[in-house]
mmCIF file of C-alpha atoms (C1' of nucleotides) in Angstrom:
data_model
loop_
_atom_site.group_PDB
_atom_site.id
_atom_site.type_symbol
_atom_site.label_atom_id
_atom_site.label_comp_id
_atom_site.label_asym_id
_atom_site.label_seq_id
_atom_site.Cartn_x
_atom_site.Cartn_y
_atom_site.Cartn_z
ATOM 1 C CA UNK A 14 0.000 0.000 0.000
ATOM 2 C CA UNK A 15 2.647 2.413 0.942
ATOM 3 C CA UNK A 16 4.637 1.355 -2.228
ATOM 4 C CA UNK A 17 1.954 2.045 -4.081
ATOM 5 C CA UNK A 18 1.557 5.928 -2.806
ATOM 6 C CA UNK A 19 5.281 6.903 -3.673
ATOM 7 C CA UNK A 20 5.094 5.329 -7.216
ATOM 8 C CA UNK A 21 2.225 7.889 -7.336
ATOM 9 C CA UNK A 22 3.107 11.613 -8.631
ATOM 10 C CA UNK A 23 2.090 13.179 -4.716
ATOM 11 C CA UNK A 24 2.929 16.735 -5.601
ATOM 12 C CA UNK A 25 -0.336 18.580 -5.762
ATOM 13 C CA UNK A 26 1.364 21.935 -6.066
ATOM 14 C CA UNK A 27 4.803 23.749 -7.479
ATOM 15 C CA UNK A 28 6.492 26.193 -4.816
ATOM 16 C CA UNK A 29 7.841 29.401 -6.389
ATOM 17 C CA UNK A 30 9.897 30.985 -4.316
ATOM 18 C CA UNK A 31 10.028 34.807 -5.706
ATOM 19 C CA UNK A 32 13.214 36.092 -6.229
ATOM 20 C CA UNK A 33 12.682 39.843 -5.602
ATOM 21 C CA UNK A 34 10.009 41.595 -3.509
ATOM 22 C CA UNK A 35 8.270 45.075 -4.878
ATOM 23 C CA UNK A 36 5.195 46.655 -5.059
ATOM 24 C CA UNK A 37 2.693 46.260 -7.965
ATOM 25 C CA UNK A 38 0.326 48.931 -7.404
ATOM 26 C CA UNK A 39 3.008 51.454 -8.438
ATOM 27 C CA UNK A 40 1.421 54.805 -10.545
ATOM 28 C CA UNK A 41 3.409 53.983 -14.229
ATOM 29 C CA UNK A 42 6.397 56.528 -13.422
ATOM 30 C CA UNK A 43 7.397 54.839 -10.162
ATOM 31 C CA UNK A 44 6.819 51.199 -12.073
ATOM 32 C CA UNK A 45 8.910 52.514 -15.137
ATOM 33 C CA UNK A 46 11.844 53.042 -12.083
ATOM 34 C CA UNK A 47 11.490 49.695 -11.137
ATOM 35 C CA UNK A 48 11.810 48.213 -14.391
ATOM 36 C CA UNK A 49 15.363 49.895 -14.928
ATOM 37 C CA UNK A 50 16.475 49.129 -11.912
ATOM 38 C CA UNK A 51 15.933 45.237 -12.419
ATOM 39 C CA UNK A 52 17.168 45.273 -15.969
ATOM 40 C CA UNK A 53 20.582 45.154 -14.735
ATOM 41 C CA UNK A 54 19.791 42.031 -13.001
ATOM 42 C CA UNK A 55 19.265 40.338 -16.190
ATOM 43 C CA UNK A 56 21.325 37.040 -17.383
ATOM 44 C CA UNK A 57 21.745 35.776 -20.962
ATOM 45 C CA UNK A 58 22.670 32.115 -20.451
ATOM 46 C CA UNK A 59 22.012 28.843 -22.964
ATOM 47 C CA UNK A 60 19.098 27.250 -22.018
ATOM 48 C CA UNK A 61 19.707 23.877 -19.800
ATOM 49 C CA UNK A 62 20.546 21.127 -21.484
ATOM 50 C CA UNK A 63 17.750 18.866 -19.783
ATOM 51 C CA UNK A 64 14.551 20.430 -20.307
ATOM 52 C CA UNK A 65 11.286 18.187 -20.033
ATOM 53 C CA UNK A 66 8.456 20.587 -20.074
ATOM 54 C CA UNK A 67 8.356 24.387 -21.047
ATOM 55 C CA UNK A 68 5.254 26.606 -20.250
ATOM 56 C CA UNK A 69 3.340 28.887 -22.322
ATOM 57 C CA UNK A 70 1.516 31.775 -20.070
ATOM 58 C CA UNK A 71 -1.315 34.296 -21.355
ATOM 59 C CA UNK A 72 -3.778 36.265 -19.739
ATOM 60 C CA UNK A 73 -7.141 38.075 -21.240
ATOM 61 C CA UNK A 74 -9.583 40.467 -19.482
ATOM 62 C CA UNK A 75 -13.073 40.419 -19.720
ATOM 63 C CA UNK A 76 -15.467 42.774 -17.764
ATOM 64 C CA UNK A 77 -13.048 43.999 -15.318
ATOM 65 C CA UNK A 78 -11.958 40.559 -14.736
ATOM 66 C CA UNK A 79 -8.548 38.722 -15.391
ATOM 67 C CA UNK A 80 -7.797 35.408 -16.625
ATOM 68 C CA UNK A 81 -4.293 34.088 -16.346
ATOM 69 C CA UNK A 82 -4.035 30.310 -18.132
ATOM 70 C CA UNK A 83 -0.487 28.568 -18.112
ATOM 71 C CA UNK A 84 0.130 25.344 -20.330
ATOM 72 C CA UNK A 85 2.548 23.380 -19.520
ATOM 73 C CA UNK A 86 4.326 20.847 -22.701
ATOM 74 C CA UNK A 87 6.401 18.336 -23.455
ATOM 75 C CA UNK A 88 9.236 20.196 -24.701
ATOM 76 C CA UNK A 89 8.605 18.950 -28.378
ATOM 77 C CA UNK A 90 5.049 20.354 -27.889
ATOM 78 C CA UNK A 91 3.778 17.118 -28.095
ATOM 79 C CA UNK A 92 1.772 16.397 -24.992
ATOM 80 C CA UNK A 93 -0.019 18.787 -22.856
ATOM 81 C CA UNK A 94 1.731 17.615 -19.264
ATOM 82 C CA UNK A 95 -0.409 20.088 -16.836
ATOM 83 C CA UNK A 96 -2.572 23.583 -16.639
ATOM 84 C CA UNK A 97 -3.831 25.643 -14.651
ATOM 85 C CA UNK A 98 -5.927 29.090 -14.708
ATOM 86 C CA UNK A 99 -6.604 32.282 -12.214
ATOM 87 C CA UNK A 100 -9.091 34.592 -12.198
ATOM 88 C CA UNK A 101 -9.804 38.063 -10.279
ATOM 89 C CA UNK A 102 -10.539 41.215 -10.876
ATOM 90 C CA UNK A 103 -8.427 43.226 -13.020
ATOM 91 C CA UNK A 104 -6.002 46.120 -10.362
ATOM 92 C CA UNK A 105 -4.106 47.858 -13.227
ATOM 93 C CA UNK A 106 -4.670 49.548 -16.271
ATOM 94 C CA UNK A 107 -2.933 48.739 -20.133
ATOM 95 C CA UNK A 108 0.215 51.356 -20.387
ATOM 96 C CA UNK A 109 1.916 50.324 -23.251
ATOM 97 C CA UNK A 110 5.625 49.043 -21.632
ATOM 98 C CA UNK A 111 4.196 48.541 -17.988
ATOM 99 C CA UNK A 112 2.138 45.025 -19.594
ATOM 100 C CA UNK A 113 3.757 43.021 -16.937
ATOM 101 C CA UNK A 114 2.271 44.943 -13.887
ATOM 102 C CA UNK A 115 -1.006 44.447 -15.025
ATOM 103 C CA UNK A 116 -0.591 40.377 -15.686
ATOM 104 C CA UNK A 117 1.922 39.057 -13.427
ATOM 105 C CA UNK A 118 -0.198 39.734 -10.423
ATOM 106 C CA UNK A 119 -2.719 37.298 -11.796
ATOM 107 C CA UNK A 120 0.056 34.688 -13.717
ATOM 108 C CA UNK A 121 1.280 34.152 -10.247
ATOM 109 C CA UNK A 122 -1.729 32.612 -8.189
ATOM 110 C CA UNK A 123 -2.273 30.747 -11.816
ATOM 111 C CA UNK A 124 1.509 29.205 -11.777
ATOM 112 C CA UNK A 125 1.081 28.211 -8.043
ATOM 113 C CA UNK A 126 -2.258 25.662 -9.193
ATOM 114 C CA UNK A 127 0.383 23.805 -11.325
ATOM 115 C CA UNK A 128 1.598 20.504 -10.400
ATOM 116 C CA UNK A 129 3.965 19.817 -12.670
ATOM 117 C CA UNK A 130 7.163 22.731 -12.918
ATOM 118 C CA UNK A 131 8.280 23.835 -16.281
ATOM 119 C CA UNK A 132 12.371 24.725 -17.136
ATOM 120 C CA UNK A 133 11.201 27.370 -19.679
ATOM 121 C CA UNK A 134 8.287 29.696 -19.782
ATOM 122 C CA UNK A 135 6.918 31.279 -23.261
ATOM 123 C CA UNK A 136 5.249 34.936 -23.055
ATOM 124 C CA UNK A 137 2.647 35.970 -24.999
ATOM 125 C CA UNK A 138 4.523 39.517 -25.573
ATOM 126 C CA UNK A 139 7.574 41.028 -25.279
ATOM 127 C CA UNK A 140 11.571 40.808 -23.624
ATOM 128 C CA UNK A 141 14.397 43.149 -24.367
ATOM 129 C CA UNK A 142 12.221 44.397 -26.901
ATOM 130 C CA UNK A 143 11.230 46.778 -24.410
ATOM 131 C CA UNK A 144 11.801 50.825 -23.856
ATOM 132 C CA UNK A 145 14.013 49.902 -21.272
ATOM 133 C CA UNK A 146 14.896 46.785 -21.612
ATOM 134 C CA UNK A 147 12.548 45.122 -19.366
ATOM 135 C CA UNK A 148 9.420 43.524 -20.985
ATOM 136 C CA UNK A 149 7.389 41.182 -19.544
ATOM 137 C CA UNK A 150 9.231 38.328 -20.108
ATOM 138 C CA UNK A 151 12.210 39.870 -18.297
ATOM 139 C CA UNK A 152 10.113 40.931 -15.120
ATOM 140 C CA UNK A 153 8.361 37.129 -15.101
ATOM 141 C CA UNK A 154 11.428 35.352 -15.987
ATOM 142 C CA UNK A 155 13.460 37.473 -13.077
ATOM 143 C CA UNK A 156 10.762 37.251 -10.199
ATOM 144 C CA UNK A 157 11.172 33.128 -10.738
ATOM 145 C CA UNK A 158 14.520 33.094 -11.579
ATOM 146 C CA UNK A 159 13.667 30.742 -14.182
ATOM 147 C CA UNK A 160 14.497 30.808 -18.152
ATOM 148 C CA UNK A 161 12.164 32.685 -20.062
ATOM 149 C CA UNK A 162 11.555 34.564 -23.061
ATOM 150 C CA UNK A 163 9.002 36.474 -24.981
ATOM 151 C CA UNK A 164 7.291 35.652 -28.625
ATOM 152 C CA UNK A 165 5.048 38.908 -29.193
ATOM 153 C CA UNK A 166 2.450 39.284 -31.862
ATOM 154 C CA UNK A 167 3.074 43.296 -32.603
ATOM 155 C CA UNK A 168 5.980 45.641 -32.331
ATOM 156 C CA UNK A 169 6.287 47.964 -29.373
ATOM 157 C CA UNK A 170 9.867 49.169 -30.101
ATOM 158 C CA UNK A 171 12.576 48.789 -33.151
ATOM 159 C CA UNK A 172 13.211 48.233 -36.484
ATOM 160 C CA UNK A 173 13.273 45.477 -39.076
ATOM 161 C CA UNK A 174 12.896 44.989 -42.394
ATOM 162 C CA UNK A 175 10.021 42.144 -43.409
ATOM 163 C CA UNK A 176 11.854 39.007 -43.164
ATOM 164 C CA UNK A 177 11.862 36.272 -46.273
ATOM 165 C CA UNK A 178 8.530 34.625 -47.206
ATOM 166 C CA UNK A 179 9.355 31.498 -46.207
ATOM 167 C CA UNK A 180 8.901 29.953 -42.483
ATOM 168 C CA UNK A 181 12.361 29.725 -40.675
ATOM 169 C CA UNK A 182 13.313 33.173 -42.562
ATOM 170 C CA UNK A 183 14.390 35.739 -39.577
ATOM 171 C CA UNK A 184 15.032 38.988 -39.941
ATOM 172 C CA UNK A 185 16.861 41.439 -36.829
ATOM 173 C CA UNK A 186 14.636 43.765 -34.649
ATOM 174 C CA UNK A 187 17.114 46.853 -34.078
ATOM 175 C CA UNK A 188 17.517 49.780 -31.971
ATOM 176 C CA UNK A 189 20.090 51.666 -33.900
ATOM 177 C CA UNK A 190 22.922 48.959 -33.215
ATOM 178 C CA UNK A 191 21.482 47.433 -30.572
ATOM 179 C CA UNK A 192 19.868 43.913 -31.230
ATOM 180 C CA UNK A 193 16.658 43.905 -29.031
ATOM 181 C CA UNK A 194 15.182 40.456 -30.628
ATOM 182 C CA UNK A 195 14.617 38.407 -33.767
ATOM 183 C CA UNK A 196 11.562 38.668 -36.225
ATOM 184 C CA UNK A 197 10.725 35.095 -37.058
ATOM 185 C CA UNK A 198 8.500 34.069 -39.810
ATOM 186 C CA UNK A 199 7.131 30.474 -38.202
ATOM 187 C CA UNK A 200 4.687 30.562 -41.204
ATOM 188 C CA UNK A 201 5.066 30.572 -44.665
ATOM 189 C CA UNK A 202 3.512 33.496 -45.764
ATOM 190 C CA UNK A 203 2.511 34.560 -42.281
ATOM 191 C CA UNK A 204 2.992 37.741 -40.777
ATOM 192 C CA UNK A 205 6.092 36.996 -38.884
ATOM 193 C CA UNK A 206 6.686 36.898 -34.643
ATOM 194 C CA UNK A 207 9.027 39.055 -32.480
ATOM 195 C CA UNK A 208 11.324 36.704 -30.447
ATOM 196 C CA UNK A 209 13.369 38.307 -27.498
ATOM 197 C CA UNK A 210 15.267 37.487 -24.654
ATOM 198 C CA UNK A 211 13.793 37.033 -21.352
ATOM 199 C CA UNK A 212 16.063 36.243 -18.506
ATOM 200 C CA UNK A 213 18.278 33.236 -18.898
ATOM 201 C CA UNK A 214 18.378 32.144 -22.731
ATOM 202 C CA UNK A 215 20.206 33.244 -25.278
ATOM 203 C CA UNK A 216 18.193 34.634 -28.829
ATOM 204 C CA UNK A 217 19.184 32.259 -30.787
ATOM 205 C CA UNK A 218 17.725 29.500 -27.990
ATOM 206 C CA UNK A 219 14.593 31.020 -27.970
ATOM 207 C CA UNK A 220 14.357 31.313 -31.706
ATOM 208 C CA UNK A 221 15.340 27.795 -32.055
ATOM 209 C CA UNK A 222 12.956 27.163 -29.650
ATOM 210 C CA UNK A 223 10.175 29.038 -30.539
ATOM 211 C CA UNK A 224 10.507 27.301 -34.118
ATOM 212 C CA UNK A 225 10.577 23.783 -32.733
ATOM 213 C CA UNK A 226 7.270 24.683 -30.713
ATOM 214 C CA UNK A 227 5.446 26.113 -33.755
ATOM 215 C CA UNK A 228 5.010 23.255 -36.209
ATOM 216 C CA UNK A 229 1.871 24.278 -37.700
ATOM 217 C CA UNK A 230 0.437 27.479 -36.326
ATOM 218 C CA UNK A 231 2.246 31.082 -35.777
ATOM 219 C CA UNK A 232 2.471 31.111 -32.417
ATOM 220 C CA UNK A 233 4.059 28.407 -30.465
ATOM 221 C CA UNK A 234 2.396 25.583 -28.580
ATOM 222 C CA UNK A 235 2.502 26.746 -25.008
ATOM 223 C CA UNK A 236 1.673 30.833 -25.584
ATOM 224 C CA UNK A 237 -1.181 29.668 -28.606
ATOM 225 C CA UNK A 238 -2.620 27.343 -25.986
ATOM 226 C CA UNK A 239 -2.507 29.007 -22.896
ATOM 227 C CA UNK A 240 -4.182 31.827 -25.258
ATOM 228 C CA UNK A 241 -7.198 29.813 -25.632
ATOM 229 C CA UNK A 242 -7.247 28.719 -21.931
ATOM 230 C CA UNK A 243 -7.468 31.908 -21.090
ATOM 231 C CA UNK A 244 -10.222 33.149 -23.490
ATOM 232 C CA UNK A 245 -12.497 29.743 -22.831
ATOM 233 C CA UNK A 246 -11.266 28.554 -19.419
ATOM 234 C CA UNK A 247 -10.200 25.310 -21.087
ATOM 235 C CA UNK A 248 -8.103 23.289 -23.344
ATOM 236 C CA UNK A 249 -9.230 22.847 -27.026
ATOM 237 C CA UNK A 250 -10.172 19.705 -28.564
ATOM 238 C CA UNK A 251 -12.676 17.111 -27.771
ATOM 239 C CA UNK A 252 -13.504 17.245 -24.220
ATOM 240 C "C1'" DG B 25 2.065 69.764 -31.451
ATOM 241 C "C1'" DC B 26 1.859 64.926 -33.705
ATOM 242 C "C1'" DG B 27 2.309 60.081 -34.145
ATOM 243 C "C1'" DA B 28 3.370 55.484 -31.808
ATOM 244 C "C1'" DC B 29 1.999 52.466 -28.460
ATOM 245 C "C1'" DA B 30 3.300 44.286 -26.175
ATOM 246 C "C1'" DG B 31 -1.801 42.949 -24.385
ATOM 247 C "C1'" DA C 25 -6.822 43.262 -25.194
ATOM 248 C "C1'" DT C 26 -12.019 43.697 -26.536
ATOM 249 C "C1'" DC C 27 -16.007 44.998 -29.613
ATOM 250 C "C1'" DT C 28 -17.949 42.238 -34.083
ATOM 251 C "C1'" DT C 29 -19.732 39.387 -39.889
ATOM 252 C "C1'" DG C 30 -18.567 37.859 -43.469
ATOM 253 C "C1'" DT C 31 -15.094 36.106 -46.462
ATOM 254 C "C1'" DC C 32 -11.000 34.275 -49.101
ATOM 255 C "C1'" DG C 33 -8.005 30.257 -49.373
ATOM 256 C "C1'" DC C 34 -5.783 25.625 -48.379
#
DNA sequence: GCGACAG
DNA sequence: ATCTTGTCGC
């Protein structure tokens, strides 16, 4: 009987110890302080070399209320290995380049229902593609100390010229010389996706990444799931 | 003053 | 993001 228990998974919950302590209700000049003062905290590191599940987070807001879904994948995007979902009410507004103090409040009571703890987490927007270096996936990936990087949808910041046609075709996202991120066609004939570091992975990880995850659709497993999680409340598919 | 502006 | 209908193409 006991031997039976322990071949059983008993975790029920992941503990995430947060690396940094700060306040979220912040009015968006004191939040834009806190964001440069953590960007120097920032690693750029390969990703681990044993990775066996990567998460995809997203968060949507209906009616004054937020929804924060995280999907957790085998990290060929195969399986769906665990998810879990947070709602409350919405306690800050959209300021374009302060994204991450309106959803990590809810993506962290969300992260804490999972049971089984990702090595790399996706974001459904930006990294260093950021005014000051310091998108979402920087803030996220910092507070957990865990590898993570952002695959947007739209530009906030930079240049690029259209990369080729084809999927795999890349083109850079600039800031005069500075390399903020990759734009990375996963779709033939797709508008393209903005790839950008997080907190440690390298670029090129993530866009190697990011490409093995999207096999089929323009955005990768984890974000284009948890996406639809968040909007419905559940997985997609039969059941 | 005007345009841009992740989700 | 959210509000919304039909439509073109594989």
């Amino acid at each position: 009987m006991v031997g039976f228990r322990v071949a059983l998974q008993t975790t029920t919950t992941v503990d995430w110890p947060l690396h940094h302590e700060h306040a979220w209700d912040l009015p968006p000049r004191d939040a834009a302080a806190v964001q440069g003062r953590l960007a120097g905290q920032l690693v750029e590191s390969p990703l681990p070399t044993s990775i066996d599940a990567v998460a995809g987070v997203d968060v949507s807001v209906c009616s004054g209320r937020v929804r924060a879904a995280i999907v957790v994948l085998a990290p060929d995007g195969s399986r769906v290995l665990d998810h879990a979902v947070w709602e409350g009410d919405v306690c800050y507004p959209y300021v374009p380049g302060l994204l991450s103090f309106r959803e990590i409040p809810a993506v962290i009571p969300a992260l804490e229902r999972l049971s089984v703890r990702p090595q790399v987490v996706l974001c459904d927007g930006h990294g260093r593609a950021h005014p000051r270096r310091f998108g979402l996936a920087c803030h996220l990936g910092l507070l957990l100390d865990l590898p993570c990087f952002g695959v947007a949808k739209t530009r906030l910041v930079g240049t690029h010229d259209g990369p080729g046609r084809l999927r795999g075709s890349r083109s850079p996202l600039l800031d005069g010389d500075e390399l903020l991120g990759t734009v990375v066609r996963t779709r033939t004939g797709v508008k393209p996706v903005f790839v950008s570091v997080g907190h440690r992975v390298t670029l090129g990880d993530a866009i190697d990444l990011t490409l093995a995850l999207a096999p089929r659709y323009r955005l990768p497993e984890p974000t284009r799931l948890a996406h639809h999680v968040s909007r419905s409340g559940r997985l997609p598919g039969p059941g």
